[in-house]
Coordinates of C-alpha atoms in Angstrom, one line a residue:
Chain A
M1 CA -5.2 22.9 -33.7
G2 CA -4.3 20.1 -36.1
I3 CA -6.4 17.9 -38.2
W4 CA -6.3 15.3 -35.4
D5 CA -7.8 17.6 -32.9
A6 CA -10.6 18.3 -35.3
F7 CA -11.3 14.6 -35.6
T8 CA -11.2 14.2 -31.8
D9 CA -13.7 17.0 -31.4
L10 CA -16.0 15.4 -33.9
V11 CA -15.7 12.0 -32.2
E12 CA -16.3 13.6 -28.7
A13 CA -19.3 15.4 -30.0
A14 CA -20.7 12.2 -31.4
T15 CA -20.1 10.0 -28.4
P16 CA -22.9 9.7 -25.8
W17 CA -20.5 10.0 -22.9
S18 CA -19.0 13.4 -22.3
T19 CA -15.5 14.2 -21.0
A20 CA -14.9 15.7 -17.6
E21 CA -14.7 19.4 -17.8
A22 CA -11.9 21.3 -16.0
E23 CA -13.9 24.5 -16.1
A24 CA -16.3 25.1 -13.3
P25 CA -19.7 23.8 -14.5
P26 CA -22.9 25.7 -13.6
P27 CA -24.1 24.9 -10.1
E28 CA -27.1 22.9 -11.1
E29 CA -25.1 20.5 -13.2
K30 CA -22.7 20.1 -10.4
E31 CA -25.4 18.9 -8.0
S32 CA -26.7 16.4 -10.5
E33 CA -23.1 15.2 -11.1
S34 CA -22.5 14.7 -7.4
Q35 CA -25.8 12.8 -7.1
D36 CA -24.8 10.6 -10.0
K37 CA -21.5 9.9 -8.4
G38 CA -23.2 9.1 -5.1
S39 CA -25.5 6.7 -6.8
E40 CA -22.5 5.1 -8.6
E41 CA -20.7 4.7 -5.4
S42 CA -23.7 3.1 -3.8
K43 CA -23.9 0.8 -6.8
D44 CA -20.3 -0.1 -6.3
G45 CA -20.9 -0.9 -2.7
D46 CA -23.9 -2.9 -3.7
E47 CA -21.8 -5.1 -5.9
S48 CA -19.1 -5.7 -3.3
K49 CA -21.0 -5.8 0.0
D50 CA -24.7 -5.6 0.6
G51 CA -24.1 -4.4 4.2
G52 CA -22.1 -1.4 3.0
E53 CA -24.8 -0.3 0.6
S54 CA -27.5 -0.3 3.2
K55 CA -25.4 1.6 5.6
D56 CA -24.6 4.2 2.9
S57 CA -28.2 4.7 2.2
E58 CA -28.9 5.0 5.9
E59 CA -26.2 7.7 6.2
G60 CA -27.7 9.5 3.3
V61 CA -31.0 9.5 5.0
E62 CA -29.4 10.8 8.1
E63 CA -27.6 13.5 6.2
E64 CA -30.8 14.7 4.6
A65 CA -32.5 14.7 7.9
E66 CA -29.7 16.8 9.3
E67 CA -30.1 19.3 6.5
D68 CA -33.8 19.6 7.1
A69 CA -33.3 20.1 10.8
G70 CA -32.3 23.3 12.4
E71 CA -28.7 24.3 13.3
E72 CA -29.1 23.5 16.9
E73 CA -29.7 19.9 16.2
E74 CA -26.8 19.8 13.9
E75 CA -24.5 21.0 16.5
E76 CA -25.7 18.3 18.9
D77 CA -25.1 15.7 16.3
D78 CA -21.6 17.0 15.7
E79 CA -20.8 16.6 19.4
E80 CA -22.0 13.0 19.3
L81 CA -20.0 12.2 16.2
E82 CA -18.2 9.0 16.9
D83 CA -15.3 7.5 15.0
P84 CA -16.5 4.1 13.5
K85 CA -12.9 2.9 13.7
D86 CA -12.8 3.2 17.5
K87 CA -16.2 1.6 17.8
L88 CA -15.4 -1.3 15.5
E89 CA -12.0 -2.0 17.0
E90 CA -13.4 -1.9 20.5
A91 CA -16.0 -4.5 19.4
C92 CA -13.2 -6.6 17.8
K93 CA -11.1 -6.5 20.9
N94 CA -13.9 -8.0 22.9
S95 CA -14.7 -10.5 20.2
K96 CA -13.8 -14.2 20.4
T97 CA -11.0 -14.0 17.8
C98 CA -9.0 -11.5 19.8
A99 CA -9.7 -13.1 23.2
P100 CA -6.2 -14.6 23.6
A101 CA -4.5 -11.3 22.7
K102 CA -6.7 -9.4 25.0
H103 CA -6.2 -11.9 27.8
H104 CA -2.4 -11.6 27.5
Y105 CA -2.5 -7.8 27.3
D106 CA -4.7 -7.5 30.4
E107 CA -2.6 -9.8 32.3
C108 CA 0.5 -7.9 31.3
V109 CA -1.0 -4.6 32.3
E110 CA -1.9 -6.0 35.7
R111 CA 1.5 -7.5 36.2
V112 CA 3.4 -4.3 35.2
T113 CA 1.2 -2.0 37.2
N114 CA 1.6 -4.2 40.2
Q115 CA 5.4 -4.2 39.8
S116 CA 5.6 -0.4 39.5
D117 CA 3.2 0.0 42.5
D118 CA 5.1 -2.5 44.7
G119 CA 8.7 -1.5 44.0
D120 CA 8.0 2.2 43.7
S121 CA 10.5 2.0 40.9
E122 CA 10.1 1.6 37.2
A123 CA 8.8 -1.7 35.9
K124 CA 11.2 -4.1 34.4
E125 CA 9.1 -4.9 31.4
D126 CA 6.6 -3.2 29.2
C127 CA 3.4 -4.4 27.5
V128 CA 4.3 -3.0 24.1
E129 CA 4.5 -6.4 22.5
E130 CA 1.2 -7.5 23.9
F131 CA -0.3 -4.2 22.9
F132 CA 1.0 -4.8 19.3
H133 CA -0.6 -8.2 19.1
L134 CA -3.9 -6.9 20.4
A135 CA -3.9 -3.9 18.1
H136 CA -2.9 -6.1 15.1
C137 CA -5.8 -8.5 15.8
A138 CA -8.3 -5.7 16.3
T139 CA -7.4 -3.7 13.2
Q140 CA -7.3 -6.8 11.1
C141 CA -10.8 -7.7 12.2
A142 CA -12.1 -4.1 11.8
A143 CA -10.5 -3.3 8.5
P144 CA -13.2 -4.6 6.1
K145 CA -16.1 -3.4 8.3
L146 CA -14.5 0.0 8.5
W147 CA -14.2 0.4 4.8
S148 CA -17.8 -0.5 4.3
V149 CA -18.8 2.3 6.6
L150 CA -16.4 5.0 5.4
K151 CA -17.2 6.8 2.2
Chain B
M1 CA 45.5 -26.1 0.5
L2 CA 44.5 -26.3 4.1
A3 CA 41.6 -28.5 3.3
R4 CA 43.6 -30.8 1.2
S5 CA 46.3 -31.2 3.9
C6 CA 43.6 -31.8 6.5
L7 CA 42.2 -34.5 4.3
R8 CA 45.6 -36.1 3.9
S9 CA 46.2 -36.1 7.6
T10 CA 42.8 -37.7 8.4
R11 CA 43.7 -40.4 5.8
I12 CA 47.0 -41.0 7.6
L13 CA 45.2 -41.1 11.0
N14 CA 42.7 -43.6 9.7
G15 CA 45.5 -45.7 8.3
A16 CA 47.3 -45.6 11.6
R17 CA 44.2 -46.5 13.6
N18 CA 43.1 -49.3 11.4
G19 CA 46.6 -50.6 11.1
A20 CA 47.0 -54.0 9.7
T21 CA 43.3 -54.6 8.9
A22 CA 43.2 -51.7 6.5
L23 CA 46.2 -53.0 4.7
T24 CA 44.7 -56.4 4.3
K25 CA 41.4 -55.0 3.2
R26 CA 42.8 -52.8 0.4
P27 CA 43.8 -55.5 -2.0
I28 CA 40.4 -57.2 -1.6
S29 CA 38.4 -54.0 -2.3
S30 CA 40.6 -53.3 -5.3
Y31 CA 39.4 -56.5 -6.9
S32 CA 36.2 -55.9 -8.8
S33 CA 34.9 -59.3 -8.1
G34 CA 35.3 -58.8 -4.4
A35 CA 32.5 -56.1 -4.2
S36 CA 29.8 -58.6 -5.2
S37 CA 30.8 -60.8 -2.3
E38 CA 29.8 -58.1 0.2
S39 CA 26.4 -58.8 1.8
P40 CA 23.4 -56.6 0.8
M41 CA 22.9 -55.9 4.5
K42 CA 26.2 -54.1 4.6
L43 CA 25.4 -52.1 1.5
N44 CA 22.1 -51.0 2.8
M45 CA 23.6 -50.0 6.1
T46 CA 26.2 -47.9 4.3
A47 CA 23.6 -46.2 2.2
A48 CA 21.3 -45.5 5.2
A49 CA 24.2 -44.2 7.2
S50 CA 25.5 -41.9 4.5
T51 CA 21.9 -40.6 3.9
A52 CA 21.5 -40.0 7.6
L53 CA 24.9 -38.2 7.7
A54 CA 23.8 -36.0 4.8
I55 CA 20.5 -35.1 6.4
G56 CA 22.2 -34.6 9.7
S57 CA 24.8 -32.3 8.3
V58 CA 22.2 -30.2 6.5
A59 CA 20.1 -30.1 9.6
W60 CA 23.1 -29.1 11.7
Y61 CA 24.0 -26.3 9.3
Y62 CA 20.5 -24.9 9.4
H63 CA 20.5 -25.2 13.2
L64 CA 23.7 -23.1 13.3
Y65 CA 23.1 -20.6 10.4
G66 CA 19.6 -21.1 9.2
S67 CA 17.7 -18.5 11.2
T68 CA 18.9 -15.0 11.1
A69 CA 19.4 -13.3 14.4
Q70 CA 17.0 -10.4 15.1
A71 CA 18.6 -7.7 17.1
M72 CA 15.5 -5.5 16.9
T73 CA 12.7 -5.6 19.4
P74 CA 9.1 -5.4 18.1
A75 CA 8.9 -1.9 19.5
E76 CA 11.9 -0.8 17.5
E77 CA 10.5 -2.4 14.4
G78 CA 7.1 -0.9 14.9
L79 CA 3.7 -2.5 14.5
H80 CA 3.2 -3.5 10.9
P81 CA 0.1 -1.8 9.5
T82 CA -3.0 -3.8 8.6
K83 CA -3.9 -4.2 5.0
Y84 CA -6.9 -2.0 4.2
P85 CA -9.1 -2.7 1.1
W86 CA -8.2 0.5 -0.7
V87 CA -10.4 0.8 -3.8
H88 CA -7.8 2.7 -5.8
E89 CA -5.3 -0.1 -5.4
H90 CA -7.3 -2.4 -7.5
W91 CA -5.9 -2.9 -11.0
L92 CA -8.8 -1.4 -12.8
K93 CA -10.0 1.2 -10.4
T94 CA -9.1 4.9 -10.4
F95 CA -8.8 7.3 -7.5
D96 CA -12.1 8.4 -6.0
H97 CA -11.8 12.1 -7.0
Q98 CA -14.4 13.2 -4.4
A99 CA -12.2 11.6 -1.8
L100 CA -9.2 13.4 -3.3
R101 CA -11.0 16.7 -3.0
R102 CA -11.8 16.0 0.6
G103 CA -8.3 14.8 1.2
F104 CA -6.9 18.0 -0.3
Q105 CA -9.1 20.0 2.1
V106 CA -7.8 18.0 5.0
Y107 CA -4.2 18.6 3.9
R108 CA -4.8 22.3 3.4
E109 CA -6.5 22.8 6.7
V110 CA -4.5 20.4 8.9
C111 CA -1.3 19.0 7.5
A112 CA -0.1 22.1 5.7
A113 CA 0.6 23.9 9.0
C114 CA 3.8 21.8 9.3
H115 CA 4.2 19.6 6.2
S116 CA 5.2 20.9 2.8
L117 CA 3.9 19.4 -0.5
S118 CA 6.6 21.0 -2.6
R119 CA 6.4 18.9 -5.7
I120 CA 2.8 19.6 -6.5
P121 CA 2.0 22.7 -8.6
Y122 CA -1.4 24.2 -8.7
R123 CA -1.8 23.3 -12.4
S124 CA -1.7 19.5 -11.5
L125 CA -4.7 20.1 -9.2
V126 CA -6.8 21.4 -12.1
G127 CA -9.1 18.8 -13.5
T128 CA -8.3 16.2 -10.9
I129 CA -9.2 17.9 -7.6
L130 CA -10.1 21.6 -8.3
T131 CA -11.6 23.5 -11.2
V132 CA -9.5 26.0 -13.0
D133 CA -11.1 28.9 -11.2
E134 CA -10.8 27.4 -7.8
A135 CA -7.1 26.6 -8.4
K136 CA -6.4 30.1 -9.7
A137 CA -8.1 31.7 -6.7
M138 CA -6.1 29.4 -4.4
A139 CA -2.8 30.2 -6.1
E140 CA -3.5 33.9 -5.9
E141 CA -3.8 33.7 -2.1
N142 CA 0.0 33.2 -1.9
E143 CA 2.9 35.4 -2.9
Y144 CA 5.9 34.3 -4.9
D145 CA 9.1 36.0 -6.1
S146 CA 8.7 37.6 -9.5
E147 CA 11.3 38.4 -12.1
P148 CA 13.7 41.2 -11.3
N149 CA 12.3 44.6 -12.2
D150 CA 14.2 47.4 -13.9
E151 CA 16.2 48.2 -10.7
G152 CA 17.1 44.6 -10.3
E153 CA 14.9 44.1 -7.3
I154 CA 12.7 41.1 -6.9
E155 CA 9.1 41.9 -6.1
Q156 CA 6.4 39.7 -4.9
R157 CA 3.5 38.7 -7.1
P158 CA 0.4 36.7 -6.6
G159 CA 0.7 33.0 -7.4
K160 CA -0.2 31.5 -10.8
L161 CA -1.2 28.1 -11.8
S162 CA 2.3 27.2 -12.6
D163 CA 3.5 27.9 -9.1
Y164 CA 4.1 25.1 -6.6
L165 CA 2.2 24.8 -3.3
P166 CA 3.9 27.0 -0.7
S167 CA 5.9 25.3 2.1
P168 CA 5.2 26.2 5.7
Y169 CA 8.9 26.8 6.5
K170 CA 11.6 28.5 4.5
N171 CA 14.0 25.5 4.8
D172 CA 14.6 22.3 6.8
E173 CA 16.5 24.1 9.6
A174 CA 13.6 26.5 10.2
A175 CA 11.2 23.5 10.2
R176 CA 13.4 21.8 12.8
A177 CA 13.7 24.9 14.9
A178 CA 9.9 25.3 15.0
N179 CA 9.2 21.7 15.9
Q180 CA 11.7 21.0 18.7
G181 CA 14.3 19.5 16.4
A182 CA 11.9 17.2 14.6
L183 CA 11.6 17.7 10.8
P184 CA 8.1 17.2 9.4
P185 CA 8.8 15.4 6.2
D186 CA 7.7 16.6 2.8
L187 CA 4.5 14.8 1.9
S188 CA 4.8 14.8 -1.9
L189 CA 6.2 11.3 -2.2
I190 CA 5.5 10.0 1.3
V191 CA 3.2 7.2 0.2
K192 CA 6.0 5.8 -2.0
G193 CA 8.7 6.6 0.6
R194 CA 7.3 4.7 3.5
H195 CA 7.2 0.9 4.0
G196 CA 3.5 0.0 4.0
G197 CA 2.5 3.0 1.9
C198 CA -1.2 4.0 2.3
D199 CA -1.8 1.4 5.1
Y200 CA 1.1 2.7 7.1
I201 CA 0.1 6.4 6.9
F202 CA -3.6 5.6 7.6
S203 CA -2.6 3.5 10.6
L204 CA -0.2 6.1 11.8
L205 CA -2.8 8.9 11.7
T206 CA -5.5 6.9 13.4
G207 CA -3.4 4.6 15.6
Y208 CA -2.6 6.9 18.5
P209 CA -3.9 5.1 21.6
E210 CA -5.5 7.0 24.4
E211 CA -2.5 6.3 26.6
P212 CA 0.6 4.3 26.0
P213 CA 0.6 0.7 27.2
A214 CA 1.8 0.0 30.7
G215 CA 5.5 0.2 31.2
A216 CA 6.2 1.8 27.8
Q217 CA 8.9 4.5 27.8
V218 CA 8.0 7.6 25.9
G219 CA 10.7 10.2 25.5
A220 CA 10.4 13.8 26.2
G221 CA 8.4 15.7 23.6
L222 CA 7.4 12.4 21.9
N223 CA 4.1 10.6 21.6
F224 CA 3.4 6.9 21.6
N225 CA 2.4 5.5 18.2
P226 CA 2.7 1.8 17.7
Y227 CA 3.1 2.0 14.0
F228 CA 6.1 4.4 14.1
P229 CA 9.4 2.5 14.3
G230 CA 10.6 3.0 17.8
T231 CA 7.1 4.0 18.9
G232 CA 8.1 7.5 19.8
I233 CA 7.0 10.0 17.3
A234 CA 7.3 13.8 17.5
M235 CA 4.1 14.4 15.7
A236 CA 1.1 14.4 18.1
R237 CA -2.3 13.2 17.1
V238 CA -3.7 15.8 14.9
L239 CA -6.9 14.3 13.4
Y240 CA -9.9 14.5 15.7
N241 CA -13.6 14.2 14.9
D242 CA -15.0 17.3 13.2
L243 CA -11.7 19.0 12.7
V244 CA -12.7 20.0 9.2
E245 CA -16.1 20.6 7.7
Y246 CA -16.5 18.8 4.4
E247 CA -18.2 20.7 1.6
D248 CA -20.1 17.5 0.6
E249 CA -21.2 17.1 4.2
T250 CA -19.5 13.8 4.7
P251 CA -19.3 13.2 8.5
A252 CA -15.7 14.2 9.3
T253 CA -14.7 11.4 11.6
T254 CA -11.0 10.8 12.3
S255 CA -10.9 7.7 10.1
Q256 CA -12.8 9.4 7.3
M257 CA -10.4 12.3 7.3
A258 CA -7.4 10.0 7.5
K259 CA -8.7 7.8 4.6
D260 CA -9.3 10.9 2.4
V261 CA -6.0 12.5 3.1
V262 CA -4.1 9.3 2.5
E263 CA -5.8 8.9 -0.8
F264 CA -4.9 12.4 -1.6
L265 CA -1.3 11.8 -0.6
N266 CA -1.3 8.7 -2.8
W267 CA -2.5 10.9 -5.7
A268 CA 0.3 13.4 -4.9
A269 CA 2.9 10.6 -5.0
E270 CA 1.6 9.1 -8.2
P271 CA -0.7 11.5 -10.0
E272 CA -0.2 9.5 -13.2
M273 CA -1.9 6.4 -11.7
D274 CA -5.3 6.9 -13.5
D275 CA -3.6 7.4 -16.8
R276 CA -1.2 4.6 -16.2
K277 CA -4.0 2.1 -15.6
R278 CA -5.8 3.4 -18.7
M279 CA -2.6 2.9 -20.6
G280 CA -2.4 -0.6 -19.3
M281 CA -5.9 -1.3 -20.5
K282 CA -4.9 0.1 -23.9
V283 CA -1.9 -2.1 -24.0
L284 CA -3.9 -5.2 -23.2
A285 CA -6.6 -4.3 -25.7
V286 CA -4.1 -3.6 -28.5
T287 CA -2.2 -6.8 -27.6
T288 CA -5.4 -8.9 -27.9
V289 CA -6.1 -7.4 -31.3
L290 CA -2.6 -8.1 -32.4
F291 CA -2.8 -11.6 -31.1
A292 CA -6.0 -12.3 -32.9
L293 CA -4.5 -10.9 -36.0
S294 CA -1.5 -13.1 -35.7
V295 CA -3.7 -16.1 -35.3
W296 CA -5.5 -15.4 -38.5
V297 CA -2.2 -14.5 -40.3
K298 CA -0.7 -17.8 -39.1
R299 CA -3.7 -19.7 -40.4
Y300 CA -3.4 -17.9 -43.8
K301 CA 0.3 -18.5 -44.0
W302 CA 0.1 -22.1 -43.0
A303 CA -2.9 -22.9 -45.1
S304 CA -0.8 -24.2 -47.9
V305 CA 1.4 -26.2 -45.5
K306 CA -1.5 -27.7 -43.6
S307 CA -3.7 -28.5 -46.5
R308 CA -1.0 -30.0 -48.7
K309 CA -0.9 -33.7 -49.4
I310 CA 2.3 -35.4 -49.8
A311 CA 2.0 -38.4 -52.0
Y312 CA 4.7 -40.6 -53.0
D313 CA 4.4 -41.3 -56.7
P314 CA 6.8 -44.0 -57.5
P315 CA 8.5 -43.6 -60.7
K316 CA 7.6 -46.0 -63.4
A317 CA 10.2 -48.5 -62.9
S318 CA 11.5 -50.5 -65.7
N319 CA 10.4 -54.1 -65.7
R320 CA 13.9 -55.2 -65.7
V321 CA 14.6 -54.0 -62.2
R322 CA 11.4 -55.6 -60.9
D323 CA 12.3 -58.8 -62.2

């Protein structure tokens, strides 16, 4: 404990903002902290994207509703939990921007399945490249939307 | 040498082909006055032809050697991951420590079954992800070799904060044997160690399609993943919705878990990131102060130079010289 530490302690005591504690804080404080953080996050989202913020708040409302509701309902909700990534990418695949890629992929799948059905042998080509193009298009389109939904 | 002899031979050939005309031309061109007599048309033609030749040779070169030959198919290369807007990758943003906490939970409950995280000690989790008490309790769940006792035997002791996270397998060979020959890599530095970093790992974790595209060959014991080079990966899809239950009640969807665990792995790879960014800000702040100081000092030092007035005061010349 040098003279410098003493000074640092004095300054820390005087400053309005407090340093993060490594020790476990009392539970009440923790709750308020988490709420603060949640509000900060929503503020961040508010600055970047308006849509994200509104979704966050919606989610918050849903969560609170879940807490209030009984366990049975919670279990039902858990079963219905759907990955937003799958949903967004599916929408992106069917969107106009990815129409060419999807067209090529569908055509390729049809061709290859026909080949393997007719010849009873393994197909001469695969649709990996077409799949790549479609997946690339879909993920690219879904990325910003996904990040606005995820916490 | 070879080039020079080739040049010589072409000159000889040209000489032989042109024969007498070349001989007669030479003395004319050697006269300096003769050049002016050539028509501008001919000069223009020469210039145009030489330029065309230059462009043509460069174009031909690039036609031959310009594009590199790619022997890899797209499947062997793997699908390049999409760029995701990670917040912690911004210059002035830190890790989201709530996400780190969730990510550590995902690692502990899912990944740690196969993957080690051998470079992370419990003490580094304190203050960033866990509290001291939580970290201590977690460390004490595992047993480590202690110092030799009086009989020279090594006993087991509960873990301490200074211990490193335990690995699921004793060594690489044991890991291979347990995973059909595939070695689950250590995840301590995986974000730094893979091309694409966070984006790659997130895409890999969430990118398993329901079924491989038509015609794709998937080897025995492998799974199709477009982001893995070669598309055949030994790791099966592990993240499914509701696999873990987050303590902050975030809906545990696949992509949410993947995002959290990737952020945690990024923390594991560069735990100094938050401090590094703060240090960068400090450097910038100090530099601006020093710059401002230097501007003022410069003004002070140059004041005498800038505000001086140089006047030429002619000496009182004697009248004799003037006259």
